[in-house]
Coordinates of C-alpha atoms in Angstrom, one line a residue:
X177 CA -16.0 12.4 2.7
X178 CA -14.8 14.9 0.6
X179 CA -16.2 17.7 2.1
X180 CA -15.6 16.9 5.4
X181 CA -11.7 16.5 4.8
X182 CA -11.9 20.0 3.7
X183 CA -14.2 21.4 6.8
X184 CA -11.7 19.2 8.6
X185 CA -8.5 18.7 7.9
X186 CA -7.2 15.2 8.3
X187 CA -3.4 14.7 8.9
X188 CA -0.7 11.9 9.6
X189 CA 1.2 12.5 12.5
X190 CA 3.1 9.8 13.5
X191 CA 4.5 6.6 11.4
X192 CA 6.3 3.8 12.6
X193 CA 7.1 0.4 11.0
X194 CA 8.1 -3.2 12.3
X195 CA 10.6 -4.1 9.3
X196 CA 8.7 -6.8 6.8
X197 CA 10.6 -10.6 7.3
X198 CA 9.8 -14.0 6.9
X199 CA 8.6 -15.7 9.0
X200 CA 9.7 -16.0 12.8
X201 CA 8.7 -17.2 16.5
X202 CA 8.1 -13.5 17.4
X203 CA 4.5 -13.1 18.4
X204 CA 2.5 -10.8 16.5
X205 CA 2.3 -8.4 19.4
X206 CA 5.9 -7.9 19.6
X207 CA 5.7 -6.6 16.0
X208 CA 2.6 -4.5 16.4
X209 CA 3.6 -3.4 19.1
X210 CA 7.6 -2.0 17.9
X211 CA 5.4 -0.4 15.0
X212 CA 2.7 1.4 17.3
X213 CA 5.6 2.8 19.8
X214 CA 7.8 4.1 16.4
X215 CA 4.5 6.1 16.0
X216 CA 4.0 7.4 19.1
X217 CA 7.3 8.3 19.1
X218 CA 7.3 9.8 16.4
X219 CA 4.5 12.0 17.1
X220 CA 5.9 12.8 20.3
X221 CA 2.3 11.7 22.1
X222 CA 1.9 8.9 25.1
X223 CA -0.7 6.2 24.3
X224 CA -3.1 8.1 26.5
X225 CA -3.8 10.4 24.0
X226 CA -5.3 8.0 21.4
X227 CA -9.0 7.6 21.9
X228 CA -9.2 5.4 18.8
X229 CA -7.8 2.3 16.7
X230 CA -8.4 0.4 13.7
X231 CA -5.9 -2.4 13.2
X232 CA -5.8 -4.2 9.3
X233 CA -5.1 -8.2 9.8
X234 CA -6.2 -11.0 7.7
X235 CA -4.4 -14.0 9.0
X236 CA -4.1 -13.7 12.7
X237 CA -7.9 -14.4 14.2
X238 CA -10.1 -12.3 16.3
X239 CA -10.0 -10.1 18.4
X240 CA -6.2 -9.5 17.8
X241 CA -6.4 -5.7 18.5
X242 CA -7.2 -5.6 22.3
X243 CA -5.2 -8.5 22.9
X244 CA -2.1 -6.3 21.7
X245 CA -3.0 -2.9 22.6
X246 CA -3.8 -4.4 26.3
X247 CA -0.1 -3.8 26.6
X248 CA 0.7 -0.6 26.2
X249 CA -2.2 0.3 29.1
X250 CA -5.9 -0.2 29.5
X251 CA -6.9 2.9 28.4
X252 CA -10.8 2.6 27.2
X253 CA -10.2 3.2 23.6
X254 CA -12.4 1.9 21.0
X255 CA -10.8 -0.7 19.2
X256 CA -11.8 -2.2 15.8
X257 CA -10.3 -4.8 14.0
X258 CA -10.6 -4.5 9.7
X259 CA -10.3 -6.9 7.3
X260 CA -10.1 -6.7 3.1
X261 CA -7.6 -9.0 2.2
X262 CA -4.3 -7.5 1.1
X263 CA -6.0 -4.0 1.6
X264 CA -6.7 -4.5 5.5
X265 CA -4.0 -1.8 6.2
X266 CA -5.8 0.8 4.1
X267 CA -8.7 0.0 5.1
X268 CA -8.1 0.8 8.5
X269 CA -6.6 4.2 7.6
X270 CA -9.5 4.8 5.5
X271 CA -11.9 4.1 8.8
X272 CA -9.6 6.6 11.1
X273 CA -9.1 9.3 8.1
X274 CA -13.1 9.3 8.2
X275 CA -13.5 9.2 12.1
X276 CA -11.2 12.3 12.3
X277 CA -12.7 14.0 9.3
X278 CA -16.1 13.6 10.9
X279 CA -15.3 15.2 14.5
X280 CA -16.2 11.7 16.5
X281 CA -12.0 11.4 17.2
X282 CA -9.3 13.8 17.6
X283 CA -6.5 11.2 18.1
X284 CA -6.8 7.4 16.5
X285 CA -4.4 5.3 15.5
X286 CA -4.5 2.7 12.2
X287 CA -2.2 0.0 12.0
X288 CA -1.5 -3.4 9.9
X289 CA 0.3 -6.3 11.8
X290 CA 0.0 -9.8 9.9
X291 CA 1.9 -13.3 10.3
X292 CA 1.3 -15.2 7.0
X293 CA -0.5 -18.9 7.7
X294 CA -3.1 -18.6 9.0
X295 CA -6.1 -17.1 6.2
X296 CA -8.7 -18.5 4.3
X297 CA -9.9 -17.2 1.2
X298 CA -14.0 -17.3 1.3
X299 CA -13.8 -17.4 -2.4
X300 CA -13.2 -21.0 -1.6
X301 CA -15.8 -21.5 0.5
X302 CA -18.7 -19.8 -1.7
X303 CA -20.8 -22.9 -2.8
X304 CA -19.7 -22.9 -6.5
X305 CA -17.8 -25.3 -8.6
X306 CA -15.0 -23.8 -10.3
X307 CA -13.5 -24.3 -13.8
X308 CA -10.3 -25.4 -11.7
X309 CA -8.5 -25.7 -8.4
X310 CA -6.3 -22.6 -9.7
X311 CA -9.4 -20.7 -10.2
X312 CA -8.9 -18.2 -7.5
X313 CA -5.5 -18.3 -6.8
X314 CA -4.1 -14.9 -7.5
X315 CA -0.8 -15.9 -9.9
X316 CA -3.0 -17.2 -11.7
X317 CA -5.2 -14.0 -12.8
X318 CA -1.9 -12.1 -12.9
X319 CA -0.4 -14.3 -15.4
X320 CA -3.3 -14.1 -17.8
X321 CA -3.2 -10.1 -17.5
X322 CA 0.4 -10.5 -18.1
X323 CA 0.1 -13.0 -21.0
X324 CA -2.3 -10.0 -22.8
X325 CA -0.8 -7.5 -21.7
X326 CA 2.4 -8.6 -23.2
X327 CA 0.9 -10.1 -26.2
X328 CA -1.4 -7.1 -27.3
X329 CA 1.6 -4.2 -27.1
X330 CA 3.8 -6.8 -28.6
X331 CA 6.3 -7.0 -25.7
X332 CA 8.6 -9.5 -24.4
X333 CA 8.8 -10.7 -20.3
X334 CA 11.6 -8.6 -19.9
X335 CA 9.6 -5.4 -19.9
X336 CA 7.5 -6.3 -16.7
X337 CA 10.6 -8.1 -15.4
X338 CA 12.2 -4.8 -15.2
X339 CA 9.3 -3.8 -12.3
X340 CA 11.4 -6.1 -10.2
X341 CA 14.7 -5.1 -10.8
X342 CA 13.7 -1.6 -10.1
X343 CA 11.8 -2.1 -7.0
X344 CA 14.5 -4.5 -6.0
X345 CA 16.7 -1.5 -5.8
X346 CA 14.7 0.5 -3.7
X347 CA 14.2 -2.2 -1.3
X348 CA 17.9 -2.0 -0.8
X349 CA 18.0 1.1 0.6
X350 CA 14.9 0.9 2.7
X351 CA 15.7 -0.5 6.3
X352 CA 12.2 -1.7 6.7
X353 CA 12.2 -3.9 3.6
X354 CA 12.2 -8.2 4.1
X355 CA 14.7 -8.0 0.1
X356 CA 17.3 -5.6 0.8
X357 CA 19.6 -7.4 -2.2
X358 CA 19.4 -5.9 -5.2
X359 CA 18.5 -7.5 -8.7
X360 CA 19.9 -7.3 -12.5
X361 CA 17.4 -8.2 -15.5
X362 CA 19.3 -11.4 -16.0
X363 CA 18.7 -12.7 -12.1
X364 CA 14.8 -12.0 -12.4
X365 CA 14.5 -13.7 -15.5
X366 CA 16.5 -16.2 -14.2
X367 CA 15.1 -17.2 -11.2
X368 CA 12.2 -20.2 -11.2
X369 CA 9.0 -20.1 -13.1
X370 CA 6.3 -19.7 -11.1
X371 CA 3.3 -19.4 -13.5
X372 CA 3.2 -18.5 -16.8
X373 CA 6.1 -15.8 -17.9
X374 CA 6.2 -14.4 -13.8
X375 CA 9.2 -15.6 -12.1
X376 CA 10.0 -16.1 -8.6
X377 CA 11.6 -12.7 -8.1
X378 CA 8.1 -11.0 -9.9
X379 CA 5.9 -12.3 -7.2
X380 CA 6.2 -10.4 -3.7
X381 CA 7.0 -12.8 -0.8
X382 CA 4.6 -13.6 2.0
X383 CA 5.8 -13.0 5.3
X384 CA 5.2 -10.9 8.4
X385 CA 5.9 -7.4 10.2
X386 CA 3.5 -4.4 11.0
X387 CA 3.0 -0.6 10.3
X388 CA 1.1 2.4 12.2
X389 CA 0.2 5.8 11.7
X390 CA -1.4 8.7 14.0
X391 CA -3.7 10.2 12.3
X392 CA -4.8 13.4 13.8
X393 CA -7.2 16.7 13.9
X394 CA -5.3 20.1 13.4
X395 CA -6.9 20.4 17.0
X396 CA -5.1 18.4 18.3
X397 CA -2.0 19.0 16.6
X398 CA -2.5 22.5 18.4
X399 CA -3.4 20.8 21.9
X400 CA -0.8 18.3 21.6
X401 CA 2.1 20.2 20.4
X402 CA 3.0 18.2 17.7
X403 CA 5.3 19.4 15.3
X404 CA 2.8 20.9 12.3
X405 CA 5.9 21.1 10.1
X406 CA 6.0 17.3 9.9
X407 CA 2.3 16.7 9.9
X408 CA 0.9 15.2 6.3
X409 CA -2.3 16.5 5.0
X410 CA -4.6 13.7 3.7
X411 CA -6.1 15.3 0.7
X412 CA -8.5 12.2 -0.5
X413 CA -9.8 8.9 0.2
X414 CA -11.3 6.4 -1.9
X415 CA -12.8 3.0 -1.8
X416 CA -14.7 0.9 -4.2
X417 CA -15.0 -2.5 -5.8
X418 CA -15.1 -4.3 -9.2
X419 CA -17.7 -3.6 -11.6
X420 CA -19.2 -5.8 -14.1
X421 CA -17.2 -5.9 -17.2
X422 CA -17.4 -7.4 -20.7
X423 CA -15.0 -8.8 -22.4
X424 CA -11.2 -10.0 -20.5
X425 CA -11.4 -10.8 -17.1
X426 CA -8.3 -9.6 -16.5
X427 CA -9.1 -5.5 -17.3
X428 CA -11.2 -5.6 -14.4
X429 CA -8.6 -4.8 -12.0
X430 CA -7.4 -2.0 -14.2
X431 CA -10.8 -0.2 -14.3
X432 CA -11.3 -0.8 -10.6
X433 CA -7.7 1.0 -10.2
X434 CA -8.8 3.7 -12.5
X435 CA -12.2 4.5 -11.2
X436 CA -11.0 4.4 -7.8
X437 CA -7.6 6.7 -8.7
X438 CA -9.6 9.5 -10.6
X439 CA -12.2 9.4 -7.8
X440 CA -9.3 10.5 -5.8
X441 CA -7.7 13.0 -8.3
X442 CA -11.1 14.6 -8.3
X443 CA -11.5 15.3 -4.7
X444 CA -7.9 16.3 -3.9
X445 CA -8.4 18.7 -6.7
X446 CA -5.4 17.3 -8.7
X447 CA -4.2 15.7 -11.9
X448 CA -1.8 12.9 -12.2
X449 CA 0.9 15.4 -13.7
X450 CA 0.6 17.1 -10.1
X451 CA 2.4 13.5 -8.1
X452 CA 5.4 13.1 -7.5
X453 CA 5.3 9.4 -5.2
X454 CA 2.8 6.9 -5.9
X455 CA 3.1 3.7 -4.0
X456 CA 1.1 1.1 -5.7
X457 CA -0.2 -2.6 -5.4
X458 CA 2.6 -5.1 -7.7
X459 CA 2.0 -8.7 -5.7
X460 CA 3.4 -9.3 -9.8
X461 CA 5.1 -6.9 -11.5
X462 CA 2.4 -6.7 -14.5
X463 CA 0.6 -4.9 -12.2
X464 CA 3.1 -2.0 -12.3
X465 CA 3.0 -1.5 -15.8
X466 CA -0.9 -1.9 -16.1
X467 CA -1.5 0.2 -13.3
X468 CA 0.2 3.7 -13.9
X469 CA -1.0 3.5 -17.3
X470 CA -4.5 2.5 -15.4
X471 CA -3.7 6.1 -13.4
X472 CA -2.9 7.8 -16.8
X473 CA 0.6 8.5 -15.4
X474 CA 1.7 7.5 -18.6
X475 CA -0.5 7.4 -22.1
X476 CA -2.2 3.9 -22.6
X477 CA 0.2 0.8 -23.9
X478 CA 3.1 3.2 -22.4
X479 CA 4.1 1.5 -19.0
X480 CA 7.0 -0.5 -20.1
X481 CA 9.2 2.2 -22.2
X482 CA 8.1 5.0 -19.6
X483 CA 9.5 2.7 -17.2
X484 CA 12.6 1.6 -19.3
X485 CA 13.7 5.6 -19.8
X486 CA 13.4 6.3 -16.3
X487 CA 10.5 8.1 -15.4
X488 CA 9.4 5.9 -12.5
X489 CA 12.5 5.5 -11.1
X490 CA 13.5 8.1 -7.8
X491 CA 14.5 11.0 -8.9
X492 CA 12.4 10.8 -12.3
X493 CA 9.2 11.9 -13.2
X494 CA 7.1 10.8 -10.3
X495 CA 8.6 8.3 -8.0
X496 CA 6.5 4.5 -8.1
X497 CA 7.3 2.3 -5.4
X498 CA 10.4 4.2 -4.0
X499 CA 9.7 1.9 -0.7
X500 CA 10.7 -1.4 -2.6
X501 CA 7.0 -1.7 -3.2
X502 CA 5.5 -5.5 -2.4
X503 CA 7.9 -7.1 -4.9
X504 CA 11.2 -5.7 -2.5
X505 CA 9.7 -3.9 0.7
X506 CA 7.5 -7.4 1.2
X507 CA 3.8 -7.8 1.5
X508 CA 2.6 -9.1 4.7
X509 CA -1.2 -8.0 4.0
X510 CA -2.5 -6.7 7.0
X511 CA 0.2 -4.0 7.3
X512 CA 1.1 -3.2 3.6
X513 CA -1.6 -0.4 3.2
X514 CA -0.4 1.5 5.9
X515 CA 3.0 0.8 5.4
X516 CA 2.7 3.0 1.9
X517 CA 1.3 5.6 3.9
X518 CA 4.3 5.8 6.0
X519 CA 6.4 5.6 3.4
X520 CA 5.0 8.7 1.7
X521 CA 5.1 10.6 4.9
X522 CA 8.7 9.7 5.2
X523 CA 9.4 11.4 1.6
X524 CA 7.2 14.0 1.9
X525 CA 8.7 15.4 4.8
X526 CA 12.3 14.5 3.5
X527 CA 13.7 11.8 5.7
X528 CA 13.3 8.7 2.9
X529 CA 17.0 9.1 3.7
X530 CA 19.8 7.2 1.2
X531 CA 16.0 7.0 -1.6
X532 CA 15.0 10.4 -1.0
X533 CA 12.7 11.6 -4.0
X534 CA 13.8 15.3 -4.5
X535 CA 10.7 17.8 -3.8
X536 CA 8.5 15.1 -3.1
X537 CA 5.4 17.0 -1.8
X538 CA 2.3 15.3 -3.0
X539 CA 1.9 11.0 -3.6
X540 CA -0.9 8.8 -4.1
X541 CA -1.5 5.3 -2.0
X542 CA -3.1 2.8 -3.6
X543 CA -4.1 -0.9 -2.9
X544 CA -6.4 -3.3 -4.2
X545 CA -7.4 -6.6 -2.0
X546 CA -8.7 -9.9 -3.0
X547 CA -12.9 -9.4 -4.0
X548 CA -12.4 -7.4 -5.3
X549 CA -11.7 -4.0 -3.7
X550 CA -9.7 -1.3 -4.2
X551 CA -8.7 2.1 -1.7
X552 CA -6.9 5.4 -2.8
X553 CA -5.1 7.8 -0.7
X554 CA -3.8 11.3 -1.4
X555 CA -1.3 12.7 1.2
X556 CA 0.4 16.3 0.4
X557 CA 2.5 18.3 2.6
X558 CA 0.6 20.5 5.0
X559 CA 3.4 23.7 4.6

């Protein structure tokens, strides 16, 4: 993959967004469909031109692809519908990144559109008794990587609570987030338990809303006339899964993010010094602090203080979550993943306007999905 990126360069195009809410009567293609026509726009390209699409969903039911992209004209366009939990989105970009990189495509689109309700988790359906009916849920793992987290750099709840107010803040100022309100220490550690020491305000919201991207060829930039100025180069893309680990359950997630992340370091060619924008997965805010130490953006048992002094914030040393992240911006599944990538796009070419991160020109995506899985993405500017 690597190699053919660099034979073939792979670039975002176009981004839209349907702005993340809770729950409505809007149909899902209404959403996808605002998002995939923000893209095209955009780009400045008709729906003719896109001879391929992979849409991210893990809640809506088959075949939800063709019935939405039936509406914007019967074109004959390949159309493949992904699944990987809270990673769907990236997923899907991962699929068109590779069918452009590889010379099948010229032209495809990747999108996320989700309503929350409707999914089932096959971990409950796998033919084994568990310890407990909490065994899979997610707040559940989170808590217990909080609870050792916490415990073993002798730290008290407010230092992960202060993910939220953070990404709160940055939500705020991002049109397309479902919290635009921000948050002070004293509201997130006042609002309900929800397990453990996470709170209501450190566990992202379930909702809906959708994202796209055009990812394209420099071809077809060229054929096209897109604008190459606001083209994003995709640098790297990674995807892998848990490995067997002894000892806590709860560091699997971080190796899994580390793997993954230096995975993509290596084939961009770049060190985590070089980022400026890294969007990464905090359903619970742990996950923030575990995580950039996980991508050694900060030395080992340093997440919390580089956080508390600023470094993460926008305008600091690399900007994490500048969208609001899932705790503000919202997590509706399918479209997250690709909602990060247009969200890096946006800063990289400098129109994050009112959270602009200054000279933002290179940011890592990163997600993780229930499994478990994990996909990295690095975009840089292409100028």
């Amino acid at each position: 993959m690597n190699t053919l990126m660099k034979e073939r360069p792979v670039f975002v195009a176009g981004i839209g967004l349907h702005p993340y809410q809770f729950i409505s009567e809007i149909p899902y293609v209404a959403l996808g469909l605002r998002a995939v026509r923000e893209a095209l726009g955009d780009a400045g390209i008709a729906w003719a031109a896109v001879e391929s699409a992979y849409v991210g969903t893990s809640a809506i039911g088959m075949a939800a692809g063709r019935v939405m992209l039936q509406h914007l004209g019967s074109t004959g366009l390949a159309v493949t519908q992904v699944e990987s939990a809270s990673a769907s989105g990236c997923s899907a970009f991962r699929q068109a990144c590779m069918e452009v990189a590889s010379g099948v495509s010229d032209v495809v689109l990747a999108m996320g559109v989700d309503k929350f309700g409707g999914a089932h988790r096959a971990a409950d359906k796998d033919g084994l008794q568990h310890l407990t009916p909490t065994a899979t849920l997610p707040p559940v793992k989170f808590a217990l990587m909080a609870r050792d987290y916490l415990r073993r750099h002798g730290l008290r709840p407010e230092a992960m609570a202060r993910v939220a107010v953070k990404n709160h803040s940055n939500a705020a100022l991002n049109p397309y987030a479902q919290f635009r309100k921000p948050r002070t220490l004293e509201q997130v550690m006042a609002s309900p338990k929800v397990v453990g020491d996470l709170t209501v305000q450190q566990c992202c919201p379930r909702g809906e809303g959708a994202a796209a991207v055009i990812v394209m060829s420099e071809r077809a930039i060229k054929r096209l006339g897109v604008d190459r100025r606001r083209a994003v180069r995709v640098l790297a893309s990674v995807a892998c899964s848990e490995t067997l680990q002894h000892g806590e359950e709860t560091s699997a997630a971080a190796e899994m993010v580390r793997h993954s992340t230096m995975q993509a370091y290596e084939q961009a060619g770049i060190g985590p010094r070089d980022l400026d924008l890294v969007e990464l997965h905090e359903a619970f805010s742990i996950e923030e602090l575990v995580y950039t130490e996980a991508m050694q953006l900060c030395p080992p048992g340093a997440g919390a203080a580089w956080l508390e002094r600023g470094a993460s914030a926008i305008g600091g040393e690399c900007a994490v979550n500048a969208s609001g992240g899932l705790l503000g911006m919202g997590h509706p599944t399918g479209p997250t993943g690709v909602g990060q990538i247009a969200e890096i796009t946006r800063q990289i070419r400098g129109e994050a306007h009112g959270r602009q991160h200054p000279g933002a020109r290179l940011g890592l995506a990163h997600m993780i999905g229930l499994g478990s899985v994990a996909f990295a993405h690095v975009l840089a500017a292409s100028h």
